[in-house]
PDB file of N, CA and C in Angstrom:
ATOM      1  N   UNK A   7    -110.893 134.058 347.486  1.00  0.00           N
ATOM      2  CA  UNK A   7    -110.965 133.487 348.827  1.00  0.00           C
ATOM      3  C   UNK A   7    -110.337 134.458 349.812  1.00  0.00           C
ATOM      4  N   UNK A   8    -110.980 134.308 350.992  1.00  0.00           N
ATOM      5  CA  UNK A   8    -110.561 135.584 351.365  1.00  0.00           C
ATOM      6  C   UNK A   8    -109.146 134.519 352.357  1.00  0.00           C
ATOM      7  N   UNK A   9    -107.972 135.888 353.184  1.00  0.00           N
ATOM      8  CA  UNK A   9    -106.717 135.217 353.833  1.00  0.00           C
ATOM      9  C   UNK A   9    -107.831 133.953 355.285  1.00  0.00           C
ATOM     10  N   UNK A  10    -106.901 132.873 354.755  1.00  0.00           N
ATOM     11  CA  UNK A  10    -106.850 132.078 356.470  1.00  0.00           C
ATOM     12  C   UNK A  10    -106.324 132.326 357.304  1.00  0.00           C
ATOM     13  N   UNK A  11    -106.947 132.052 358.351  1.00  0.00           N
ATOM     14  CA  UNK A  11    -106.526 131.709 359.666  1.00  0.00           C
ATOM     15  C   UNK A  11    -106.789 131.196 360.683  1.00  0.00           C
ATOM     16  N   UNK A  12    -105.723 130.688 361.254  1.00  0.00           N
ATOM     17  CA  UNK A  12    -106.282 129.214 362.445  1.00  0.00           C
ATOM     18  C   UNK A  12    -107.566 129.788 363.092  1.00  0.00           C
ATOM     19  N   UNK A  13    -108.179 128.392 363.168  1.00  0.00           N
ATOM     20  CA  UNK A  13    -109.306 128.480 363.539  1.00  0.00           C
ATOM     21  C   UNK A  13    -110.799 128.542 362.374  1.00  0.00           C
ATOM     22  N   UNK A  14    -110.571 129.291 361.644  1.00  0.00           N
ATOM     23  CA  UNK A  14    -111.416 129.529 360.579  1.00  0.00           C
ATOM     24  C   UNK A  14    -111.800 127.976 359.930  1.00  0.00           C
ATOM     25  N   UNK A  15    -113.520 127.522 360.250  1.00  0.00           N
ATOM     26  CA  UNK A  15    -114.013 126.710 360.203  1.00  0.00           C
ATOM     27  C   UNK A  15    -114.591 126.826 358.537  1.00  0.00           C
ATOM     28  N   UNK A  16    -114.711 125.565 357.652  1.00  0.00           N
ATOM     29  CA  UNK A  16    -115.663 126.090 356.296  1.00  0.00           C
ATOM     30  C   UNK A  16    -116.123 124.539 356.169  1.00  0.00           C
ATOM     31  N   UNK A  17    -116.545 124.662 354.967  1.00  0.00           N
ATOM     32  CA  UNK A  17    -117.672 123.588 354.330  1.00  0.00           C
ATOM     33  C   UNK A  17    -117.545 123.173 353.169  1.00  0.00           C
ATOM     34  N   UNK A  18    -117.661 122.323 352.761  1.00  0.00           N
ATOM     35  CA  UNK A  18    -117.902 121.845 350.833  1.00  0.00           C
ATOM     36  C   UNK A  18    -118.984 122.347 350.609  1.00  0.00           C
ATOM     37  N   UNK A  19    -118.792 122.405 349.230  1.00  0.00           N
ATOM     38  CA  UNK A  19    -120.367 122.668 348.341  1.00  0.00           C
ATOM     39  C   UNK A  19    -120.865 121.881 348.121  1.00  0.00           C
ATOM     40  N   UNK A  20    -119.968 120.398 347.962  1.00  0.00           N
ATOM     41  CA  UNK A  20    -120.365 119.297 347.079  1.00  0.00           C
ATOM     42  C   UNK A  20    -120.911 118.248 347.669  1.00  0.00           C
ATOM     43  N   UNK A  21    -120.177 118.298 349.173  1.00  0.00           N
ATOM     44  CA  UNK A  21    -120.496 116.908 349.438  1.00  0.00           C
ATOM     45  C   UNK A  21    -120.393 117.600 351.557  1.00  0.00           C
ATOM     46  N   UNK A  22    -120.428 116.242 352.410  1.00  0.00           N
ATOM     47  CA  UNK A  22    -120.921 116.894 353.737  1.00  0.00           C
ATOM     48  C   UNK A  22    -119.583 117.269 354.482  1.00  0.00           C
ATOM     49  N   UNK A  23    -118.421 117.332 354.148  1.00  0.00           N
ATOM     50  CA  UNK A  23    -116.977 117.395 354.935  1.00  0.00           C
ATOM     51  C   UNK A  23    -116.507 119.159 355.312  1.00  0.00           C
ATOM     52  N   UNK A  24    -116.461 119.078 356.537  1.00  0.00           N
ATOM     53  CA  UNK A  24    -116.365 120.176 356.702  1.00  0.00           C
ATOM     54  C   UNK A  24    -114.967 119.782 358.094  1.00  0.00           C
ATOM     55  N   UNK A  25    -114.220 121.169 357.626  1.00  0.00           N
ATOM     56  CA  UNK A  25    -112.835 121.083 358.284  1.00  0.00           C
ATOM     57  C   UNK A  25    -112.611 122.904 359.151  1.00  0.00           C
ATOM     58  N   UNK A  26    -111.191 122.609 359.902  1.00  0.00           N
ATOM     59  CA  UNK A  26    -111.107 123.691 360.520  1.00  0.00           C
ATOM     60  C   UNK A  26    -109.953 124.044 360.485  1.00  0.00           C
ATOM     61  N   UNK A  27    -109.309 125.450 359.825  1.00  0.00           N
ATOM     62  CA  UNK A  27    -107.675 125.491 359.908  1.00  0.00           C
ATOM     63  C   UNK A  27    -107.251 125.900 360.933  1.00  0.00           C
ATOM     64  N   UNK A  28    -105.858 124.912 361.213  1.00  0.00           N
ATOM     65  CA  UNK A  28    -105.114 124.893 362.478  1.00  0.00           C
ATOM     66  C   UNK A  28    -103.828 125.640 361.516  1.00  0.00           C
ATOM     67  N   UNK A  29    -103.456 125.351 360.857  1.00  0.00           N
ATOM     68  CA  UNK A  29    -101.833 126.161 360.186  1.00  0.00           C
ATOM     69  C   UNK A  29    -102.196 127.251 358.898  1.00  0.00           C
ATOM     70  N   UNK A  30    -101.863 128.253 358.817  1.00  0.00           N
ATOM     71  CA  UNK A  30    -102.388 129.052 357.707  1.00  0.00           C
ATOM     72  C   UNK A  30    -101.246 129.814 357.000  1.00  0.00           C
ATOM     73  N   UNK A  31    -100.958 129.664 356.011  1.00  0.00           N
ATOM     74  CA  UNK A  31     -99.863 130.539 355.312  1.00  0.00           C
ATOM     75  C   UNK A  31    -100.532 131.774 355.600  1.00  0.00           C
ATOM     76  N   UNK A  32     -99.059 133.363 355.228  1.00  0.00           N
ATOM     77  CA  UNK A  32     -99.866 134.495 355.027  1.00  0.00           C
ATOM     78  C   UNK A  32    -100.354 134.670 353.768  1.00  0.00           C
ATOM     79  N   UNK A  33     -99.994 133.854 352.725  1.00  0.00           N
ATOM     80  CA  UNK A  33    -100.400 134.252 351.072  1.00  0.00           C
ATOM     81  C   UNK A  33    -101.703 133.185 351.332  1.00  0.00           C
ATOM     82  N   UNK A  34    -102.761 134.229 350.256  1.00  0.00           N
ATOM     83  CA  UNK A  34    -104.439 133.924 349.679  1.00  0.00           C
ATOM     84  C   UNK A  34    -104.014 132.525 349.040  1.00  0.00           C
ATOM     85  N   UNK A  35    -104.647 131.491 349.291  1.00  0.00           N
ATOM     86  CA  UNK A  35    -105.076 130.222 348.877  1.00  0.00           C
ATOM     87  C   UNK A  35    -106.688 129.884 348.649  1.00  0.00           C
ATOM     88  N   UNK A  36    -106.682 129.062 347.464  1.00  0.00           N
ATOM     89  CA  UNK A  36    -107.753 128.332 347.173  1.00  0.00           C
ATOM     90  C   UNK A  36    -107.492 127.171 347.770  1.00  0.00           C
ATOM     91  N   UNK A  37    -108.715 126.939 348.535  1.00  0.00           N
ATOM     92  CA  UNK A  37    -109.294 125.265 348.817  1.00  0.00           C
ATOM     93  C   UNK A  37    -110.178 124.849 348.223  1.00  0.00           C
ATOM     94  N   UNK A  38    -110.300 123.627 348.256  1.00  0.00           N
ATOM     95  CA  UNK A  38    -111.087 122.942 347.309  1.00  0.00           C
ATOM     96  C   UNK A  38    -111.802 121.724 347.746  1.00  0.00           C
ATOM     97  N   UNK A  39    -112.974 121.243 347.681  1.00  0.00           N
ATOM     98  CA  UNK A  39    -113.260 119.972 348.518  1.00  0.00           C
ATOM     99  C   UNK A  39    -113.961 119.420 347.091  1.00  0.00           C
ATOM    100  N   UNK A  40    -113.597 118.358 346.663  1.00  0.00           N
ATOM    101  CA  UNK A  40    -114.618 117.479 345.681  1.00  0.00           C
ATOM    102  C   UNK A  40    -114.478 118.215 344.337  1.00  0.00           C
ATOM    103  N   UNK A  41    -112.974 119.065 344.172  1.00  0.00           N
ATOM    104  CA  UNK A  41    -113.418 120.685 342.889  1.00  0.00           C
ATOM    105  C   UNK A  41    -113.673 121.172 342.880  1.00  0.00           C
ATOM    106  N   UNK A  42    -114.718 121.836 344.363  1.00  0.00           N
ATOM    107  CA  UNK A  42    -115.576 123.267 344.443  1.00  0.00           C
ATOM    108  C   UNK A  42    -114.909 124.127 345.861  1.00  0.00           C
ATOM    109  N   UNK A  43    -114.856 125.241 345.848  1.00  0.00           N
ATOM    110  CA  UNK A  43    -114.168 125.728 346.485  1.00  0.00           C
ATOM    111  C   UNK A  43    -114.858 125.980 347.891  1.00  0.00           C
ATOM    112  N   UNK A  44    -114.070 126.019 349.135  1.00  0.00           N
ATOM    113  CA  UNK A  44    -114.914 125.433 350.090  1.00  0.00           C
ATOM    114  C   UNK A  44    -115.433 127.110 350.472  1.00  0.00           C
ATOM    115  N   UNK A  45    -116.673 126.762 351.303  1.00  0.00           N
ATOM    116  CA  UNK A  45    -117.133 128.387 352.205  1.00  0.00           C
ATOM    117  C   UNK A  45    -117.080 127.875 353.500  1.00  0.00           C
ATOM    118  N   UNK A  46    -117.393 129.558 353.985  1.00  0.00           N
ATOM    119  CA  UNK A  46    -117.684 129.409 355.111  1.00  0.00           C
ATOM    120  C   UNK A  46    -118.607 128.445 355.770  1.00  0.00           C
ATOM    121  N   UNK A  47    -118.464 128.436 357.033  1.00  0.00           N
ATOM    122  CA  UNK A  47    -119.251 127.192 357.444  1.00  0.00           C
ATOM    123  C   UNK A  47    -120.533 127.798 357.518  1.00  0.00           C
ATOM    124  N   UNK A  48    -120.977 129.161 357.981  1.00  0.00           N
ATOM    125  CA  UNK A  48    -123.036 129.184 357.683  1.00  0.00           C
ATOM    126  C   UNK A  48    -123.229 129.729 356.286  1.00  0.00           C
ATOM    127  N   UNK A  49    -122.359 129.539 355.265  1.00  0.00           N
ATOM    128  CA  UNK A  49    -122.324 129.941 353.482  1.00  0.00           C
ATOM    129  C   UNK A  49    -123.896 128.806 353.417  1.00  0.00           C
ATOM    130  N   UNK A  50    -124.347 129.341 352.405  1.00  0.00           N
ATOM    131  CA  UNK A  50    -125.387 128.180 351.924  1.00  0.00           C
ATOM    132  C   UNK A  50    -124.696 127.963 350.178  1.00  0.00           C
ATOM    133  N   UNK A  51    -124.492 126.566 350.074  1.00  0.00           N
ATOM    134  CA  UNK A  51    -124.106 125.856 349.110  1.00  0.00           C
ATOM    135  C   UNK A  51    -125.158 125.734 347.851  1.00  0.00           C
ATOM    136  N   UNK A  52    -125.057 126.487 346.456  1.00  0.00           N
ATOM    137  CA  UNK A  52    -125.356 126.464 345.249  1.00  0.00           C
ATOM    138  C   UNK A  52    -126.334 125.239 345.578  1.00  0.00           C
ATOM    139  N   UNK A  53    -127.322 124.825 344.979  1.00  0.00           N
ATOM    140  CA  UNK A  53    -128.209 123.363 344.476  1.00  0.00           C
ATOM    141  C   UNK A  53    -127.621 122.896 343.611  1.00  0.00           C
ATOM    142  N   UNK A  54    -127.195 121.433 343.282  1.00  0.00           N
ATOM    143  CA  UNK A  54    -126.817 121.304 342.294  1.00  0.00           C
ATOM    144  C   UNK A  54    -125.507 120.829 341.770  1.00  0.00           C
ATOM    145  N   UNK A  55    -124.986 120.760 343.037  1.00  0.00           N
ATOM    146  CA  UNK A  55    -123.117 120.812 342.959  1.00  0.00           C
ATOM    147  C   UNK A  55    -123.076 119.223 342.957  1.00  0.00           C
ATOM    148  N   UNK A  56    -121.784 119.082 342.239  1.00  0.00           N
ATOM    149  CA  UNK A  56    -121.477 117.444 342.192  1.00  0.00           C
ATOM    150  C   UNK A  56    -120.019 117.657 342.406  1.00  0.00           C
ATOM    151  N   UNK A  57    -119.436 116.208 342.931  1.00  0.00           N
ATOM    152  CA  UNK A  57    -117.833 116.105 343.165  1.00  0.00           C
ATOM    153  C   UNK A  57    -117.153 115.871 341.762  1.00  0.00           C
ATOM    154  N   UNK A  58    -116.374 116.338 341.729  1.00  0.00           N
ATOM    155  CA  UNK A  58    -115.386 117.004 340.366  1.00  0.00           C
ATOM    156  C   UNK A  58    -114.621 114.703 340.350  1.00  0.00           C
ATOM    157  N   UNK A  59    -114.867 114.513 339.058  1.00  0.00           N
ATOM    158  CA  UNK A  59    -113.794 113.397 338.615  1.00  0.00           C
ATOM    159  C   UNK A  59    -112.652 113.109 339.227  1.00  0.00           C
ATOM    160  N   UNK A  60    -112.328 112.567 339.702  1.00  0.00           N
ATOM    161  CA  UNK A  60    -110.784 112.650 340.216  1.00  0.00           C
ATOM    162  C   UNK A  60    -110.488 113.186 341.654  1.00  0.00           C
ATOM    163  N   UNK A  61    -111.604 113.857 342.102  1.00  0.00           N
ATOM    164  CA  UNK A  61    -111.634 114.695 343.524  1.00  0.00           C
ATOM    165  C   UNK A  61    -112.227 114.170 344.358  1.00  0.00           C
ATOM    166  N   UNK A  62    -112.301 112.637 344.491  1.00  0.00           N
ATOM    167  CA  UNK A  62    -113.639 111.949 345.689  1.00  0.00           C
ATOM    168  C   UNK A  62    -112.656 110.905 346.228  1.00  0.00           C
ATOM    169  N   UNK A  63    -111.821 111.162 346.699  1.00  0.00           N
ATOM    170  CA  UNK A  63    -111.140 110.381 347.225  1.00  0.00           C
ATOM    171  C   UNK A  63    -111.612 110.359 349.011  1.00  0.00           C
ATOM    172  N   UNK A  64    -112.270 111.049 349.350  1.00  0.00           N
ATOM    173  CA  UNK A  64    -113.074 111.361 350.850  1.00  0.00           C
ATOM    174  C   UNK A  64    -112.158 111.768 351.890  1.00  0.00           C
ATOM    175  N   UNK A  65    -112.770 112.572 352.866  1.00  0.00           N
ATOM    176  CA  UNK A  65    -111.814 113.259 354.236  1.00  0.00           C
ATOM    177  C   UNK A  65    -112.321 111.836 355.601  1.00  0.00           C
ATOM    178  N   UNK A  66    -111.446 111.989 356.278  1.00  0.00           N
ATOM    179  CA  UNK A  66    -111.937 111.031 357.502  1.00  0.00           C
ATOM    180  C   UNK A  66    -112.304 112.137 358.722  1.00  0.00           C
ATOM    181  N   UNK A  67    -112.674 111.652 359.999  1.00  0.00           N
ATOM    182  CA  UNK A  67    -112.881 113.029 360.814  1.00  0.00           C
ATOM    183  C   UNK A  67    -111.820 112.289 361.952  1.00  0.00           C
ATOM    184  N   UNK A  68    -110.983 113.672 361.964  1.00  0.00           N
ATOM    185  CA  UNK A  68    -110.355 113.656 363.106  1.00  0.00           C
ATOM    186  C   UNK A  68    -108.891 113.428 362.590  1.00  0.00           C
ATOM    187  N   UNK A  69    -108.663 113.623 361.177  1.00  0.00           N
ATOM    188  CA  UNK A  69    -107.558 113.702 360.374  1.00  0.00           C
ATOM    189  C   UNK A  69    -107.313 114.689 359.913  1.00  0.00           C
ATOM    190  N   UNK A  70    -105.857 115.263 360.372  1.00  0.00           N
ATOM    191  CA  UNK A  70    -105.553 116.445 360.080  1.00  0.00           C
ATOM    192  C   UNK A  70    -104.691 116.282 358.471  1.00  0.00           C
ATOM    193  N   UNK A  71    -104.692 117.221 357.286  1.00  0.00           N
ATOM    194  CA  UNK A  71    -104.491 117.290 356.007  1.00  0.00           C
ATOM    195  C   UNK A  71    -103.435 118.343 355.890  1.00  0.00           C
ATOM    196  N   UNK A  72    -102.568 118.381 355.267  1.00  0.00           N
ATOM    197  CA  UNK A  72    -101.473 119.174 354.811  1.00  0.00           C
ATOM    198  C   UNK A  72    -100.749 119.554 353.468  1.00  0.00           C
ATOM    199  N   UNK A  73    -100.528 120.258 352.901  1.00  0.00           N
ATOM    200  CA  UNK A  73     -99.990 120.395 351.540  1.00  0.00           C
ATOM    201  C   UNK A  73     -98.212 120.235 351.788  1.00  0.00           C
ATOM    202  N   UNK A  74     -97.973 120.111 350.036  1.00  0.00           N
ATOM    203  CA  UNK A  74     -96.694 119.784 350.341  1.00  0.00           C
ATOM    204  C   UNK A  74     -95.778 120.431 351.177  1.00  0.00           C
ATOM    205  N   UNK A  75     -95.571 121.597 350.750  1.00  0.00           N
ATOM    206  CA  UNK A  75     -95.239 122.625 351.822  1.00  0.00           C
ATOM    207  C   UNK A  75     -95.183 122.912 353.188  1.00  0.00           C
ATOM    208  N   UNK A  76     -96.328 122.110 353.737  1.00  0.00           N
ATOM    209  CA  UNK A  76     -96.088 122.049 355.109  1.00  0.00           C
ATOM    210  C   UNK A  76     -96.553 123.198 355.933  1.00  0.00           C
ATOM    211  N   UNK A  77     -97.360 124.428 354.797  1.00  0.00           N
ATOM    212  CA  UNK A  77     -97.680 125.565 355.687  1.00  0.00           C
ATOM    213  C   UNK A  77     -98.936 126.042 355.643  1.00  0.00           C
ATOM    214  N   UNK A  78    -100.115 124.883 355.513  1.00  0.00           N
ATOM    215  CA  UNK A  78    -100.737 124.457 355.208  1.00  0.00           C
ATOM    216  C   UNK A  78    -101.624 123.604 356.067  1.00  0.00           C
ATOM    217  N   UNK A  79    -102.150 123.700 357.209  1.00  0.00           N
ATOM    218  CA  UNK A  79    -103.294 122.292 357.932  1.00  0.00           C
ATOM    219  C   UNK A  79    -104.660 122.486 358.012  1.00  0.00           C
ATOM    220  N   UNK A  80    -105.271 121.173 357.428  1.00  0.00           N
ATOM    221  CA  UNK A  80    -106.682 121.441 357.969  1.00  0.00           C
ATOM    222  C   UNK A  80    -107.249 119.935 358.866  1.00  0.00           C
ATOM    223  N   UNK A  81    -107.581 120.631 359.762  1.00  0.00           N
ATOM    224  CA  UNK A  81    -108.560 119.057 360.591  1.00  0.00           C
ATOM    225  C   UNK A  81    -109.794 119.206 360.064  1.00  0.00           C
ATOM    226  N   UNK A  82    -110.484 117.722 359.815  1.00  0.00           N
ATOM    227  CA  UNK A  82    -111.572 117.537 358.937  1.00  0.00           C
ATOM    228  C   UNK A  82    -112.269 117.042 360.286  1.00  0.00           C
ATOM    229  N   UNK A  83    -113.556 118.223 360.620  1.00  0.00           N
ATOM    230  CA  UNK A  83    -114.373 117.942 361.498  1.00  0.00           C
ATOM    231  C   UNK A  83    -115.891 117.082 361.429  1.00  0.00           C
ATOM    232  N   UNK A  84    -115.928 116.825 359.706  1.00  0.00           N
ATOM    233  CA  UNK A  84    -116.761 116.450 359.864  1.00  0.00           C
ATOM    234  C   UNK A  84    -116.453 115.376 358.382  1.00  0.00           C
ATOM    235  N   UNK A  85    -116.656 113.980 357.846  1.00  0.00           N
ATOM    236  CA  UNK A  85    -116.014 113.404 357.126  1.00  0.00           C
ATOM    237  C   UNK A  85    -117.144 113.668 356.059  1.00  0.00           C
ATOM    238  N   UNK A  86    -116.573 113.422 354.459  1.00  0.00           N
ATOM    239  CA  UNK A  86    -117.285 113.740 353.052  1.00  0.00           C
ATOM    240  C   UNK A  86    -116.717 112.860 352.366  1.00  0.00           C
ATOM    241  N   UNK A  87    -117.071 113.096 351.115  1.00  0.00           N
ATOM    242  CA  UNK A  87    -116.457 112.056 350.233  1.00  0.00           C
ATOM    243  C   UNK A  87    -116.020 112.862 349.128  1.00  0.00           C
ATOM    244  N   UNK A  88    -115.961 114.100 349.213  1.00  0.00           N
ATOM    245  CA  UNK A  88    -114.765 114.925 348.076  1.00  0.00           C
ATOM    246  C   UNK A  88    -113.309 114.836 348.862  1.00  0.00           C
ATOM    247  N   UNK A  89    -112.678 115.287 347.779  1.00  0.00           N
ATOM    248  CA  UNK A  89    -111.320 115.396 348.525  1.00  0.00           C
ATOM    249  C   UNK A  89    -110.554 116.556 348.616  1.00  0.00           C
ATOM    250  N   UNK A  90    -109.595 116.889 349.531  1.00  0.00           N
ATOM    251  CA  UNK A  90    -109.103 118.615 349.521  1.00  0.00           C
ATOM    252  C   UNK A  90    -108.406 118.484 349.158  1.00  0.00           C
ATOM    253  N   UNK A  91    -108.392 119.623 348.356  1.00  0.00           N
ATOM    254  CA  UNK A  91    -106.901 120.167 347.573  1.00  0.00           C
ATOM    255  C   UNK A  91    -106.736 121.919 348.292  1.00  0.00           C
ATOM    256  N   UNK A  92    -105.174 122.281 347.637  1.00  0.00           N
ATOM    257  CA  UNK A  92    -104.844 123.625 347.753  1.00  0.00           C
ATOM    258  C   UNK A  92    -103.598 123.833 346.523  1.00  0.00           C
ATOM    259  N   UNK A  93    -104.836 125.088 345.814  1.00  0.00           N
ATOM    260  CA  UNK A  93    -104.020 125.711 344.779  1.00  0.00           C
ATOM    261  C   UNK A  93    -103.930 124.400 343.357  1.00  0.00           C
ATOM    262  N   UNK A  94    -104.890 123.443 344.029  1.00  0.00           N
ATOM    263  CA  UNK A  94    -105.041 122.395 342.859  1.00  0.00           C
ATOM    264  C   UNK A  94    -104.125 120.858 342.985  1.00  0.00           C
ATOM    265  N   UNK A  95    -103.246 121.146 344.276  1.00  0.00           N
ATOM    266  CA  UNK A  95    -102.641 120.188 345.131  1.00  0.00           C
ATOM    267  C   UNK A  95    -103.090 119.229 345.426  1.00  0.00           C
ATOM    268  N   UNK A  96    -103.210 118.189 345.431  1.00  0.00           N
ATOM    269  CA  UNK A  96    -104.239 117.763 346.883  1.00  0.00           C
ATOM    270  C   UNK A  96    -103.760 117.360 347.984  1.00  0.00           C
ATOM    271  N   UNK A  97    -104.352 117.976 348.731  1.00  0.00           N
ATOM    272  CA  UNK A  97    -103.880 117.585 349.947  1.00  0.00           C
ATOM    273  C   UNK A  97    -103.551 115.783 350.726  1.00  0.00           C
ATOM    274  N   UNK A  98    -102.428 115.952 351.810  1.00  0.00           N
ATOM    275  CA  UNK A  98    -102.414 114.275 352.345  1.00  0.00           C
ATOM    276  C   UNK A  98    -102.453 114.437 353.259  1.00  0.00           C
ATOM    277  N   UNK A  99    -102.586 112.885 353.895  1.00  0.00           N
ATOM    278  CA  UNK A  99    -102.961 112.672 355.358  1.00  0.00           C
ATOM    279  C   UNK A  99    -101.915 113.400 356.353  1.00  0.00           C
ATOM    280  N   UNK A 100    -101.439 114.025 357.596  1.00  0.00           N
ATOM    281  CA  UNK A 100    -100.561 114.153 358.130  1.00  0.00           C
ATOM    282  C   UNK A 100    -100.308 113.217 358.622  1.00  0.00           C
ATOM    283  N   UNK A 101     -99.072 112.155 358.758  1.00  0.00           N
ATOM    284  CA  UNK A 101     -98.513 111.295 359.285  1.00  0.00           C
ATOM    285  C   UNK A 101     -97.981 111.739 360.962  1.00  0.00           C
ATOM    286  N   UNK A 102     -98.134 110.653 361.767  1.00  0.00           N
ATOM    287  CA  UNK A 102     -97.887 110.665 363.038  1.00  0.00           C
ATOM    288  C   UNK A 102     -96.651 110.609 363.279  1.00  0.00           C
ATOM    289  N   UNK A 103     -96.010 111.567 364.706  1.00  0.00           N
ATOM    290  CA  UNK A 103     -94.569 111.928 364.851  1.00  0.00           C
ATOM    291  C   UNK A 103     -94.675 110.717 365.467  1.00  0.00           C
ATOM    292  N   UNK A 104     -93.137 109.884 365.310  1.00  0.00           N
ATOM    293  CA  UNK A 104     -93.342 108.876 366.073  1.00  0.00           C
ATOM    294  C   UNK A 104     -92.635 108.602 367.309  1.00  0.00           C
ATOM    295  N   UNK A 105     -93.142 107.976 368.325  1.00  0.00           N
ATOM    296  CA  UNK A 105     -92.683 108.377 370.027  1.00  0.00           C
ATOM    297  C   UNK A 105     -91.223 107.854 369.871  1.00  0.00           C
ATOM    298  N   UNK A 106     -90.475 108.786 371.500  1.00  0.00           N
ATOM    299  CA  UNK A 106     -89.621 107.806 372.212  1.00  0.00           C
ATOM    300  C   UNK A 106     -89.688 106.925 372.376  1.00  0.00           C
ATOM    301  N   UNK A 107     -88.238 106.431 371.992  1.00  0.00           N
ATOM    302  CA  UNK A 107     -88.716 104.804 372.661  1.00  0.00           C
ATOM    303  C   UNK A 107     -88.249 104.764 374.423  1.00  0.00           C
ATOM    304  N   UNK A 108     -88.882 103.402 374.915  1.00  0.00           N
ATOM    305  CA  UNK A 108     -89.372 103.785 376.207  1.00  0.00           C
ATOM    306  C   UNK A 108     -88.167 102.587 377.194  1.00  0.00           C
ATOM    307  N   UNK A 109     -87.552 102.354 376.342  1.00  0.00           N
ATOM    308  CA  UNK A 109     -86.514 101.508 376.562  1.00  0.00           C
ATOM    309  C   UNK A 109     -86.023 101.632 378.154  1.00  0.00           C
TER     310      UNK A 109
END
């Protein structure tokens, strides 16, 4: 896989979820959508691909994803029904900072 970086849009093989990285470590990572490793977004996807056992847990759109680490984001621009991982991780929802109170 080649290095990320913000901005850099890709695709599943497996299924229709396609995301865009906003946070990028400097070390090479594998992503993964459904078990198959994601491409670029104009890549044309193998025939044939199915979502990996255990990996269909689905992306929502407009939910940003993070690994444990934290150095790590992807916004899912377009929703699927594989699920992302990194480095075999899988990725979770980012939880919302929560406001001042307005007291």
């Amino acid at each position: 896989m080649a290095k990320l970086k913000a901005g850099l849009r890709m695709k599943s093989a497996v299924c229709s979820t396609e995301v865009m990285v906003v946070v990028a470590p400097d070390a090479d990572l594998e992503i993964t959508c459904g078990g198959a490793p994601l491409l670029e977004l104009g890549a044309t996807p193998k025939p044939g691909g199915t979502i990996v056992e255990g990996a269909a847990a689905g992306t929502q759109i407009g939910k940003r994803y993070v690994n444990a680490a934290g150095n790590l984001e992807l916004l899912c621009t377009k929703p699927g029904k594989g699920s992302l991982a990194a480095q075999g991780e899988p990725l979770v929802l980012k939880s919302a900072k929560p406001l001042p109170s307005s007291d």
